[in-house]
Coordinates of C-alpha atoms in Angstrom, one line a residue:
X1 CA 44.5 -45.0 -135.6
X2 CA 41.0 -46.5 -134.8
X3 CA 42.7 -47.8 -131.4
X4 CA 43.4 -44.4 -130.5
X5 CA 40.4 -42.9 -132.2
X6 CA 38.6 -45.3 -129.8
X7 CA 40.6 -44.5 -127.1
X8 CA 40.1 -41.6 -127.2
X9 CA 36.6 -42.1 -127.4
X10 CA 37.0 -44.2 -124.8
X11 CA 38.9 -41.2 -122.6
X12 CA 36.2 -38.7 -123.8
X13 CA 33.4 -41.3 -122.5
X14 CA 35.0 -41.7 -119.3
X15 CA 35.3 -38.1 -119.0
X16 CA 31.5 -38.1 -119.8
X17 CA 30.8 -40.7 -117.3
X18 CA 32.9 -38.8 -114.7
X19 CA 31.1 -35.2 -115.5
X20 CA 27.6 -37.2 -115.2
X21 CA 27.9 -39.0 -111.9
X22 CA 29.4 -35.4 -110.8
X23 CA 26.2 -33.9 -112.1
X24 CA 24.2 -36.9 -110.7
X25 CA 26.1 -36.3 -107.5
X26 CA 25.3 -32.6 -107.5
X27 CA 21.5 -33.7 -108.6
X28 CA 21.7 -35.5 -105.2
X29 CA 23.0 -33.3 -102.9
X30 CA 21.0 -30.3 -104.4
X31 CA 17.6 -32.9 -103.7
X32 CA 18.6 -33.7 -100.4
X33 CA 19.0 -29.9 -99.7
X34 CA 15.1 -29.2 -101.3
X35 CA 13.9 -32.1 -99.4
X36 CA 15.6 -30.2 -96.5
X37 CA 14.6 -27.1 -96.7
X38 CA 10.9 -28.6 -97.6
X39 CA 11.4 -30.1 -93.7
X40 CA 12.5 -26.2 -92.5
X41 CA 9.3 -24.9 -94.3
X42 CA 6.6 -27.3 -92.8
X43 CA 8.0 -26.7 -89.4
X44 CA 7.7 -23.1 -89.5
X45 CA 4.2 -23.9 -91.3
X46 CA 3.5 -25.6 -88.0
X47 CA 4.7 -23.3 -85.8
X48 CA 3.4 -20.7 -87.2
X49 CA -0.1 -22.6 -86.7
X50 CA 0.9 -23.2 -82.7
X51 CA 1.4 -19.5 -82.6
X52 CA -1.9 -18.0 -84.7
X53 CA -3.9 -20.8 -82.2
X54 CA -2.3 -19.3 -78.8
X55 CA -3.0 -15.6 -80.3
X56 CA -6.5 -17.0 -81.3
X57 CA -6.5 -18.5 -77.2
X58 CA -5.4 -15.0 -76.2
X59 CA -8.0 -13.0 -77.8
X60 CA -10.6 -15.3 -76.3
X61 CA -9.3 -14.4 -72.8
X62 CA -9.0 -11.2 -73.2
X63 CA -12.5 -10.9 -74.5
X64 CA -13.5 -13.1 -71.8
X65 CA -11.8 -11.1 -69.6
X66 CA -13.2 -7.8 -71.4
X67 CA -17.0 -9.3 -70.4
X68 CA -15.6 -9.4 -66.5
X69 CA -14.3 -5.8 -66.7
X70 CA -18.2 -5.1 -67.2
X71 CA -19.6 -7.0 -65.3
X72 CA -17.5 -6.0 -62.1
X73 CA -17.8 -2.1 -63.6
X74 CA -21.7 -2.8 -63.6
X75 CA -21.4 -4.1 -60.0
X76 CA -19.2 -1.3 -58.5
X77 CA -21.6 1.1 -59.9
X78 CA -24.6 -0.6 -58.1
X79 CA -22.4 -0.9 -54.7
X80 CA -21.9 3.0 -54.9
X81 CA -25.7 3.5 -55.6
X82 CA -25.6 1.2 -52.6
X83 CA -23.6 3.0 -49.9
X84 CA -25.0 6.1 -51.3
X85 CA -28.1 5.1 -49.8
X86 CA -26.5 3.5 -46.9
X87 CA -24.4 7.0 -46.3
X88 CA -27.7 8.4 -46.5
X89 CA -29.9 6.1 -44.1
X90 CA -26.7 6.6 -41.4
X91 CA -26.8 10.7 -42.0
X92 CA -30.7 9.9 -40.9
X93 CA -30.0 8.2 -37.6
X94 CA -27.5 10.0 -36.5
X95 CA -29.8 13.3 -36.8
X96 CA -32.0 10.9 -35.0
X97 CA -29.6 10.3 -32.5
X98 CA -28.3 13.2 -31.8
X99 CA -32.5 14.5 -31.2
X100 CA -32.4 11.4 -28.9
X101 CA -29.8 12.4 -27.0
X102 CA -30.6 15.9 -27.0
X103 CA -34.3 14.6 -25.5
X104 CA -32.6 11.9 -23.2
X105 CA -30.6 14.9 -21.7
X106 CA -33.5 17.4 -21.0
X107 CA -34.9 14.1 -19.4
X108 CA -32.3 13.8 -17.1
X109 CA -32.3 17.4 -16.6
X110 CA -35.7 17.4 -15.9
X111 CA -34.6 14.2 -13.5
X112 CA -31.6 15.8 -11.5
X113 CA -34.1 19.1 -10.9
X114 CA -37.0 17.0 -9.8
X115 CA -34.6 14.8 -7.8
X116 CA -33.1 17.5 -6.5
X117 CA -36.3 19.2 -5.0
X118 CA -37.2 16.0 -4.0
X119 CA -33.7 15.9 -1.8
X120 CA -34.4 19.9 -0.7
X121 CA -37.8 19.4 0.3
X122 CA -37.0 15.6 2.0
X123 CA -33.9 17.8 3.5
X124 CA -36.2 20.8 5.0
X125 CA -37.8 18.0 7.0
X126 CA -35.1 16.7 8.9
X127 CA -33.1 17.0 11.8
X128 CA -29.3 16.3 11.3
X129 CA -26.3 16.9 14.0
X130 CA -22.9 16.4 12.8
X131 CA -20.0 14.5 15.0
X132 CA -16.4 15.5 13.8
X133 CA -13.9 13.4 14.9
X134 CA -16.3 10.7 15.7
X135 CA -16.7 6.7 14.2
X136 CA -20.3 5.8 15.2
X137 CA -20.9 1.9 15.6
X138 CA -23.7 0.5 12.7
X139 CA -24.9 -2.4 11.2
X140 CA -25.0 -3.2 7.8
X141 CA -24.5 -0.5 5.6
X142 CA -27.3 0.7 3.4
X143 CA -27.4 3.0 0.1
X144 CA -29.8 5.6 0.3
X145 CA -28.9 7.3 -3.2
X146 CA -31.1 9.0 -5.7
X147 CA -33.4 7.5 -7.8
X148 CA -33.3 8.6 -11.1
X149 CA -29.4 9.5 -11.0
X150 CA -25.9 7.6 -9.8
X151 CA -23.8 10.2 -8.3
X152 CA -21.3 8.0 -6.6
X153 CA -20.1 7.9 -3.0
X154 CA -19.5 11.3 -1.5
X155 CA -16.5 12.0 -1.5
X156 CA -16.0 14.5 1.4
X157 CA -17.3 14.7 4.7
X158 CA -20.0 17.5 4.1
X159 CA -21.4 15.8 1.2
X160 CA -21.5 12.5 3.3
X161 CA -23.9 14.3 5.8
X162 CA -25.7 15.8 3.3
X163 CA -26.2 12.5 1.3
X164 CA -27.6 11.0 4.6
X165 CA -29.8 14.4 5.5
X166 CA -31.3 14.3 1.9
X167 CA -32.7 10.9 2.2
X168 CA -35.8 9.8 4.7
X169 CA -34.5 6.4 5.2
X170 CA -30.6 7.4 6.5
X171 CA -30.6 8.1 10.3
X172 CA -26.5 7.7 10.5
X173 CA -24.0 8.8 8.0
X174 CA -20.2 7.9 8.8
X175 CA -17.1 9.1 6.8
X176 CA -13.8 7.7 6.5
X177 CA -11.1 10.2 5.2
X178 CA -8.8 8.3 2.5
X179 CA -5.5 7.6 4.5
X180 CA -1.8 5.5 2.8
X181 CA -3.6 6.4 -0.7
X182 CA -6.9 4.8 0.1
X183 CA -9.8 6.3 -1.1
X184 CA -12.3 8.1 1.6
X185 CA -15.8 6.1 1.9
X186 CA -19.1 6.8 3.2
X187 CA -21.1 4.9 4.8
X188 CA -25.0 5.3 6.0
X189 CA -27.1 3.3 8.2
X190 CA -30.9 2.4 8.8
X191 CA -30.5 3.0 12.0
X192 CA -28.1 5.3 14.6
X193 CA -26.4 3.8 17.4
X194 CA -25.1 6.7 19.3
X195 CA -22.6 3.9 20.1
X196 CA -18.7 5.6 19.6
X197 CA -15.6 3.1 18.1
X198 CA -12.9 5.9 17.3
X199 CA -12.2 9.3 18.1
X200 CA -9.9 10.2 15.6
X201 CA -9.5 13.5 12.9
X202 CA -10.2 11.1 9.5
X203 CA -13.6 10.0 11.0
X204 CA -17.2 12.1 10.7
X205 CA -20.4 10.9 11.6
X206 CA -23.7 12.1 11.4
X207 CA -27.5 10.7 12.6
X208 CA -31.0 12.6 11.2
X209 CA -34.2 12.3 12.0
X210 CA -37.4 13.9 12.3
X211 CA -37.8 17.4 13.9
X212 CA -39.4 15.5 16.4
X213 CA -36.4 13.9 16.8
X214 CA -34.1 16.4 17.6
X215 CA -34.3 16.4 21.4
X216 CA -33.4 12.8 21.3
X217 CA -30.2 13.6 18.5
X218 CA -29.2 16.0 21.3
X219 CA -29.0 13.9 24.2
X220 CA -27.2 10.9 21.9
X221 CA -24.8 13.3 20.8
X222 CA -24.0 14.6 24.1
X223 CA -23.5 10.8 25.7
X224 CA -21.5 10.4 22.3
X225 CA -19.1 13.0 23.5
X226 CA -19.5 12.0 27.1
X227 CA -17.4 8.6 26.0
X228 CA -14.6 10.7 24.4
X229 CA -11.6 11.0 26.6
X230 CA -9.2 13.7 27.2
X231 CA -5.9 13.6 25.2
X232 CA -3.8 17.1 25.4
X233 CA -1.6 17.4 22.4
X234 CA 2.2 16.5 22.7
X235 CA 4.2 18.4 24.2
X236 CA 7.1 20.3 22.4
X237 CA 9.9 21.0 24.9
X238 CA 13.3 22.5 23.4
X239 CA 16.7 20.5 23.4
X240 CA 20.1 22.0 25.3
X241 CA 21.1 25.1 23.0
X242 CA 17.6 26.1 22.0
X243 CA 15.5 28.9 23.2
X244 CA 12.9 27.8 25.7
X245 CA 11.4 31.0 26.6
X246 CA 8.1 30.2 24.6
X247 CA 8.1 26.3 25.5
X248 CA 9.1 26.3 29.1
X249 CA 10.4 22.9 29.1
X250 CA 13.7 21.1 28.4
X251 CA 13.9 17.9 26.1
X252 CA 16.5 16.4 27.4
X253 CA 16.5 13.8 30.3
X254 CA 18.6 13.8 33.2
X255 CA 22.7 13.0 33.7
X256 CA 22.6 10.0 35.5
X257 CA 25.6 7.7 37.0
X258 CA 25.6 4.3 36.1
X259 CA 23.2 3.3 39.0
X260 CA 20.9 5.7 38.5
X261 CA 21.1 6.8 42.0
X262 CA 21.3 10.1 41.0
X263 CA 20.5 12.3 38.1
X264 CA 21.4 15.6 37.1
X265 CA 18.2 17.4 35.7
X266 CA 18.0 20.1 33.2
X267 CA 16.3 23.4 33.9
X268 CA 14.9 25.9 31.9
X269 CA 16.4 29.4 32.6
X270 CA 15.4 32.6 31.6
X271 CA 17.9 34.8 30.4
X272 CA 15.7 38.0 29.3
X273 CA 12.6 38.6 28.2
X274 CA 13.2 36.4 24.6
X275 CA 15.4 34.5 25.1
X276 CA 15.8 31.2 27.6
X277 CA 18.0 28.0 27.6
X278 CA 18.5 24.4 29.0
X279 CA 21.0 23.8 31.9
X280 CA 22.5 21.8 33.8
X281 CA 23.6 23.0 37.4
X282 CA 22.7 27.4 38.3
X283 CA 22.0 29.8 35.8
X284 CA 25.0 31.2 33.8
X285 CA 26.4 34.3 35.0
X286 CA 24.7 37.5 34.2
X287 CA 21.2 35.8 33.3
X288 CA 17.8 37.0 35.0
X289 CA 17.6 33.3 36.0
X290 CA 14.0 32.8 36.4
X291 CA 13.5 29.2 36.2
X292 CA 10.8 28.1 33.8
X293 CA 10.9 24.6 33.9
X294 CA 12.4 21.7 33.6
X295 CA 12.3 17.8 32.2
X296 CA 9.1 16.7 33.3
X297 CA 6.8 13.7 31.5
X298 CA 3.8 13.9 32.0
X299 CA 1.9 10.6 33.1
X300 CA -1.6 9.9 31.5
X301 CA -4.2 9.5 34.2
X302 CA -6.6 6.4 33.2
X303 CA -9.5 7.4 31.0
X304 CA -12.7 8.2 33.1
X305 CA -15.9 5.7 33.6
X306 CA -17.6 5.3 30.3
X307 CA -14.9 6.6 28.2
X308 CA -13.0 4.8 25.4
X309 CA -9.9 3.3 26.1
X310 CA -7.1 2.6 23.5
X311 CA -8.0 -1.2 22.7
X312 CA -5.2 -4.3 22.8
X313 CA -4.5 -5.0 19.6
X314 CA -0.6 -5.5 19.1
X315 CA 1.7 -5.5 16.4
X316 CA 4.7 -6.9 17.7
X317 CA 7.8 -7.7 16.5
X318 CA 11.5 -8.8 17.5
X319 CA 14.9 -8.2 16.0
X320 CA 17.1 -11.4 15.8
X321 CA 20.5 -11.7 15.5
X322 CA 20.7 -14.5 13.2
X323 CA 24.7 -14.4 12.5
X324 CA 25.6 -13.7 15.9
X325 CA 27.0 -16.7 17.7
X326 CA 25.9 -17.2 21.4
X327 CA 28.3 -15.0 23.7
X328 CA 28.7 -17.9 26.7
X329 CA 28.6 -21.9 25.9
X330 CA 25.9 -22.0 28.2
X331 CA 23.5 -20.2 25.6
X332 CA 22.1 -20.6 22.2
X333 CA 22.4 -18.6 19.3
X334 CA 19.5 -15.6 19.1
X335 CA 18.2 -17.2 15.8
X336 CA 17.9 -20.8 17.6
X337 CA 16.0 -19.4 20.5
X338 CA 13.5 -17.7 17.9
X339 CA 13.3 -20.5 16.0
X340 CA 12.1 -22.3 18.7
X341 CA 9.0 -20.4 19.8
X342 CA 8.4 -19.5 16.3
X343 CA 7.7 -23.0 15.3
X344 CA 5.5 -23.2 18.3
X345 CA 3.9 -20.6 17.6
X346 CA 4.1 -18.5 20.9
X347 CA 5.5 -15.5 21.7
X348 CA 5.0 -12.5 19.4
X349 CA 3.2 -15.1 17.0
X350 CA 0.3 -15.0 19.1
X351 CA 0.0 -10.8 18.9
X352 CA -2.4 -9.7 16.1
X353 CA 0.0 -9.1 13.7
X354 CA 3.8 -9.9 13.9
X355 CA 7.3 -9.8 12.6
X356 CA 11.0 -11.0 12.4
X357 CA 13.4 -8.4 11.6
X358 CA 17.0 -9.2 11.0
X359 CA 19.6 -7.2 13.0
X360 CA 22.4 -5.0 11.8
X361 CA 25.3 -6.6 12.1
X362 CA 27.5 -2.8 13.5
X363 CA 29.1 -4.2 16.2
X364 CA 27.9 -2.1 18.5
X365 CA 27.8 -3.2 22.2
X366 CA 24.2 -1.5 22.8
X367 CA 23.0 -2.8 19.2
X368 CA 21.1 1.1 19.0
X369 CA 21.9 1.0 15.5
X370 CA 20.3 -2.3 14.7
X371 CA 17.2 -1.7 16.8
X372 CA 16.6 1.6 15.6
X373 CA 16.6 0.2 11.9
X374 CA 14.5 -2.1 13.0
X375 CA 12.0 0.5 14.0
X376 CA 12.3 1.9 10.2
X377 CA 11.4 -1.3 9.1
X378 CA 8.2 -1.2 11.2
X379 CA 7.0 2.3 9.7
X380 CA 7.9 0.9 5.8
X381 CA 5.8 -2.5 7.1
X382 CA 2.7 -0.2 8.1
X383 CA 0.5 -2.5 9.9
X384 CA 1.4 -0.8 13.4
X385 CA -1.2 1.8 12.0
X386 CA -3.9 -0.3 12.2
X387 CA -3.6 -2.1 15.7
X388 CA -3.8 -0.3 18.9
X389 CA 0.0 -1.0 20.3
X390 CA 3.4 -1.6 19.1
X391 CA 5.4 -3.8 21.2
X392 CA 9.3 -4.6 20.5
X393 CA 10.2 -7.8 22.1
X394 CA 13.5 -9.2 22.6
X395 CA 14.4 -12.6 21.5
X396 CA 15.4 -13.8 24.7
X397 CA 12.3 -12.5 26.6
X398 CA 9.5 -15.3 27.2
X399 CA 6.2 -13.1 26.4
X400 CA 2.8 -13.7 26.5
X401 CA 0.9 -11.4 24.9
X402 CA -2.7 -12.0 26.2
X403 CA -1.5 -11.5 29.6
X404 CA -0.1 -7.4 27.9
X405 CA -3.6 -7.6 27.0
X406 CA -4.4 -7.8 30.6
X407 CA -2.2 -5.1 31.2
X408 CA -3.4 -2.5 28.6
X409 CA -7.0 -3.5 29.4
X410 CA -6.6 -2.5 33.2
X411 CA -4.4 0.8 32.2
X412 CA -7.4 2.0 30.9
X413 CA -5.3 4.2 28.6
X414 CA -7.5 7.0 27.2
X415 CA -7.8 6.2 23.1
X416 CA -5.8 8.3 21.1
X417 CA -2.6 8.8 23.7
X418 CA 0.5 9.2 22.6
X419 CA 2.6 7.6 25.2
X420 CA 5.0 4.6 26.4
X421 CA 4.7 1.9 29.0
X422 CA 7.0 2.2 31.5
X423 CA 7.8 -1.4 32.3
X424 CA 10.0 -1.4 35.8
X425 CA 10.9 0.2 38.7
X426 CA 14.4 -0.7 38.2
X427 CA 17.2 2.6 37.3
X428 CA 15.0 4.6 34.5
X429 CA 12.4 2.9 34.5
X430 CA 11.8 1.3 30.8
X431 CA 14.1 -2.0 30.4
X432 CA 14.2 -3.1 26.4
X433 CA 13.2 -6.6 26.8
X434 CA 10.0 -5.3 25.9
X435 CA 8.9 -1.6 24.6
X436 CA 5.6 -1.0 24.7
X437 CA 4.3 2.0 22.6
X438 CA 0.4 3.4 21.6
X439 CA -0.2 3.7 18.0
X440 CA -0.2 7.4 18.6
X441 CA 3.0 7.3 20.1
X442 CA 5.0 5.8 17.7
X443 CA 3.3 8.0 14.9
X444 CA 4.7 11.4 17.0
X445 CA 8.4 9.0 17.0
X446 CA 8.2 9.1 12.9
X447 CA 7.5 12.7 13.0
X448 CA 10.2 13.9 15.3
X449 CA 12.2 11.0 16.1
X450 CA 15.2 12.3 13.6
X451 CA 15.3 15.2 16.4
X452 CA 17.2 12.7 18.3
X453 CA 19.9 11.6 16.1
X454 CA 21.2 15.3 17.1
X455 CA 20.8 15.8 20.6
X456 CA 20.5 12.0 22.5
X457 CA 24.0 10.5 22.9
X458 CA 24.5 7.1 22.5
X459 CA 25.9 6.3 26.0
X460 CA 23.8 3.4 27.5
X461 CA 22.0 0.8 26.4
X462 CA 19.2 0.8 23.1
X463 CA 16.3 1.2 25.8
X464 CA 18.2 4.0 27.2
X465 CA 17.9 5.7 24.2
X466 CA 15.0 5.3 23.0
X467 CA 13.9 6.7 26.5
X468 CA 15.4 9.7 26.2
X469 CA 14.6 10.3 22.5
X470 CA 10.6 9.5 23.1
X471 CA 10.1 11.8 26.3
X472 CA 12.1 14.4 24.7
X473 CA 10.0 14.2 21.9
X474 CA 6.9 14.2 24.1
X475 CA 5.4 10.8 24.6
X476 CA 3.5 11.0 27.9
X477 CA 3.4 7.6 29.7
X478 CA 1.9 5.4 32.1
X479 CA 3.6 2.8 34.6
X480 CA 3.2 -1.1 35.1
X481 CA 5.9 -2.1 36.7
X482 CA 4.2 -5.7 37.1
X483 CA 4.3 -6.2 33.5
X484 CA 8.3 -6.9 33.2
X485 CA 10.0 -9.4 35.6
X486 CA 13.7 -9.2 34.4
X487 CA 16.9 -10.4 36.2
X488 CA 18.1 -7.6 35.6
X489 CA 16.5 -6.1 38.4
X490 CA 17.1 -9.0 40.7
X491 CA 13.5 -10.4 39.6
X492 CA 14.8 -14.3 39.4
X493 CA 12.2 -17.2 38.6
X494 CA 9.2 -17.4 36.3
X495 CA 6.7 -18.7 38.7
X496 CA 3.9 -15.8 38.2
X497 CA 1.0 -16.0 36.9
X498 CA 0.6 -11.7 35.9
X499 CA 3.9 -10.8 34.8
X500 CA 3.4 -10.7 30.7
X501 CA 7.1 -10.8 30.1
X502 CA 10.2 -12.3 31.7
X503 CA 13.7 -11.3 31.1
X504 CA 16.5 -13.2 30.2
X505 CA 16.5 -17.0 29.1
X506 CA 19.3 -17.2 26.3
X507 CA 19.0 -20.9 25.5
X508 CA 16.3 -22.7 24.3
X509 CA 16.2 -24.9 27.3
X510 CA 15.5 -21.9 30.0
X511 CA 13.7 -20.2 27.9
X512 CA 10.8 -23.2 27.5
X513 CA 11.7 -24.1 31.5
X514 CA 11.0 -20.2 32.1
X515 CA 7.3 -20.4 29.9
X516 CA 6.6 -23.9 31.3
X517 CA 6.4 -22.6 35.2
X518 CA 5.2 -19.5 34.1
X519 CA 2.3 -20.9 32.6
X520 CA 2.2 -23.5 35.5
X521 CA 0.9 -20.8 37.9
X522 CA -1.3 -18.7 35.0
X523 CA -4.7 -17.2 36.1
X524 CA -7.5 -20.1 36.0
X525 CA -9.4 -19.8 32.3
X526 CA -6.1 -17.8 30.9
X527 CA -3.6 -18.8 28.6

């Protein structure tokens, strides 16, 4: 009994032991959950001590930041007090300025009106003739303009006189009308030369003087207009179908056979009292038949002694055929032939001005087409207006164009002509190889020239036509039938030392042969 008393003593102990390491167990976890939450609990301590020192940080700033605000608002409000007075001191000047201004103007005013009494009562003692249509020779240009104001160049030709007559020191005025967009100028002079360059309508010249003067003004601008030559206007003849009861003339040139042995002429007939035509052969039936007249150029007689003449300088240019291929084996290809005296540098490379042109390639026998571009191509180049002459010169033509030179010098053409060369007394007279026109000429060509797309045929050669198209146009003309020595009309050889152009070498080698003897028998002190 005490064995199982103790045992179960012994049961209850272990029992007891069991239940206390359970509690001692439990003890130890609940410890190590304290000691755990104790960890928990000191970091947020800490970070609740990062935090309350970044919102202690943060107030700082923003105070700091508070201190800027007023400082910055303390600054603005002096800047404002600033351009307030700045707004203020600019309101000042420009009152000031504009009282400047307003003073600088009544200035000038009182400037321009003194000026321009000045120029009245300079002007009321001087003697001025004006000379329309007249380029006066000078010096070196001189300014004569006001003192106190900078009106800028006259721009017409009254206010170019006046500009000269309103100044003591200008004794010749001369005004260039703008032409091809350029703006007119004005020129004055120290000095006037009563010596003529131009007569032409974009030119005006003046010269002053004294009162005492004015006698001698006279007599200068008499011998001025003693040197200007005689030039009737073109005339306007009417083609085959129009009325020529007013113009009396007839446009077209004659019906010739191939030789040019004989031509048939056109006549002007009258067929009542308003109305008239062009005819070949009598007078249609029933017509009054009065004849009026006829195709008849007029030739320009040389321009009298002391009287200008039209000047040499050429612009001359040829048309080459550059893709044609020579027509016989015992001649070179047009664009070989030029490229030979081009890289000499003779022929039309010795006019004043000069160009190539490339043909058309139409296949026409005559080439008209080609040729007649080609002289579209000269009025879209434009320097023809500033030379004297226009020459078209064939490829195969050997030309020298100081001997033309010599030519036009001794025509003594009267300036301002509008007329042709006519080049050989061979069938009609003008042979292409070279066509020789006067600046005036060709600029009546551009004006009417499209008349003779409509009423010249094509039969013929490009010289042909252009024949007929410029006298029916009205170009007048001169003759020089020395100029041209072409085989064409049995002139063979180039042994002469006038002719300025010889007619035609197709290969290179006759064509430096043909300029080699040519030059071999040239005028001593020529080239």
């Amino acid at each position: 009994a005490m064995k199982a008393l103790a045992d179960s003593f012994e049961g209850r102990a272990r029992d007891a032991l069991d239940s206390a390491e359970g509690l001692a167990a439990q003890a130890q976890r609940e410890a190590g959950e304290a000691q755990s939450d104790k960890g928990h609990a000191e970091s947020m301590r800490s970070k609740a001590d990062e935090l309350r020192r970044q919102a202690d940080d943060a107030y700082a700033r923003a105070a700091g930041l508070d201190r800027q605000a007023e400082a910055e608002e303390q600054r603005a409000k002096a800047k404002q007090g600033e351009a307030a007075r700045h707004t203020e001191a600019a309101r000042r000047y420009t009152t000031q300025g504009q009282a400047l201004r307003k003073q600088g103007a009544d200035n000038l005013g009182q400037a321009r009106a003194a000026e321009e009494q000045a120029l009245r009562e300079t002007k009321s003692q001087r003697y001025c003739l004006d000379l329309p249509g007249v380029r006066l020779a000078g010096g070196a240009p001189r300014r004569f303009g006001p003192v106190a104001i900078d009106a800028g160049a006259p721009q017409t030709s009254a206010a170019c006189r006046d500009w000269c007559h309103e100044h003591e020191g200008c004794k010749q005025s001369v005004f260039v009308a703008g032409e091809d967009g350029a703006p007119p100028s004005c020129e004055t002079y120290g000095e006037a030369s009563g010596e003529p360059l131009s007569f032409r309508g974009v030119y005006n010249s003046s010269i002053c003087g004294a009162p005492s003067d004015a006698q001698a003004l006279k007599e200068m601008l008499e011998a001025v207009f003693k040197r200007k030559p005689w030039v009737p206007p073109p005339r306007k003849c009417s083609w085959a179908g129009e009325n020529c009861i007013d113009t009396k003339c007839c446009a077209n040139v004659c019906v010739a056979d191939w030789k040019f042995s004989k031509c048939d002429w056109w006549t002007c007939y009258k067929k009542d009292e308003k109305f008239g035509s062009c005819h070949m052969g009598p007078a249609p039936g029933g017509w009054d038949g009065t004849k009026l007249g006829g195709h008849a150029p007029r030739m320009v007689p040389k321009a009298g002694e002391g009287q200008l003449t039209q000047g040499t300088k050429l612009f001359c240019f040829a048309v080459v055929m550059r893709k044609a291929p020579p027509r016989a084996a015992y001649m070179d290809a047009e664009g070989a032939v030029a490229d030979n005296f081009k890289r000499k540098g003779l022929h039309i490379c010795q006019c004043d001005e000069h160009a190539f042109y490339d043909g058309l390639p139409t296949g026409s026998a005559h080439n008209i087409d080609s040729f007649t571009h080609a002289w579209q191509l000269v009025k879209q180049d434009g320097r023809w207006k500033k030379m004297d002459w226009t020459v078209k010169v064939d490829v195969d033509t050997v030309f020298f164009p100081e001997r033309l030179r010599w030519h036009l010098d001794a025509l003594r053409v009267p300036q301002g002509s509008a007329m042709l060369v006519r080049n050989t007394a061979f069938k009609f007279h003008f042979l292409g190889a070279i066509e020789v026109l006067t600046r005036e000429g060709l600029a009546l060509y551009y004006e009417r020239g499209h008349e003779c797309d409509a009423h010249v045929g094509k039969q013929g050669g490009e010289d042909y036509w252009m024949l007929s198209c410029l006298e029916g146009i009205g170009l007048d003309y001169q003759a020089d039938y020395a100029l041209l020595r072409d085989k064409y009309a049995a002139q063979n050889g180039c042994r002469h030392g006038w002719a300025a152009a010889f007619h035609f070498y197709k290969s290179i080698r006759e064509w430096d042969q043909c300029y080699a003897e040519a030059m071999s028998v040239a005028p001593k002190g020529k080239a």
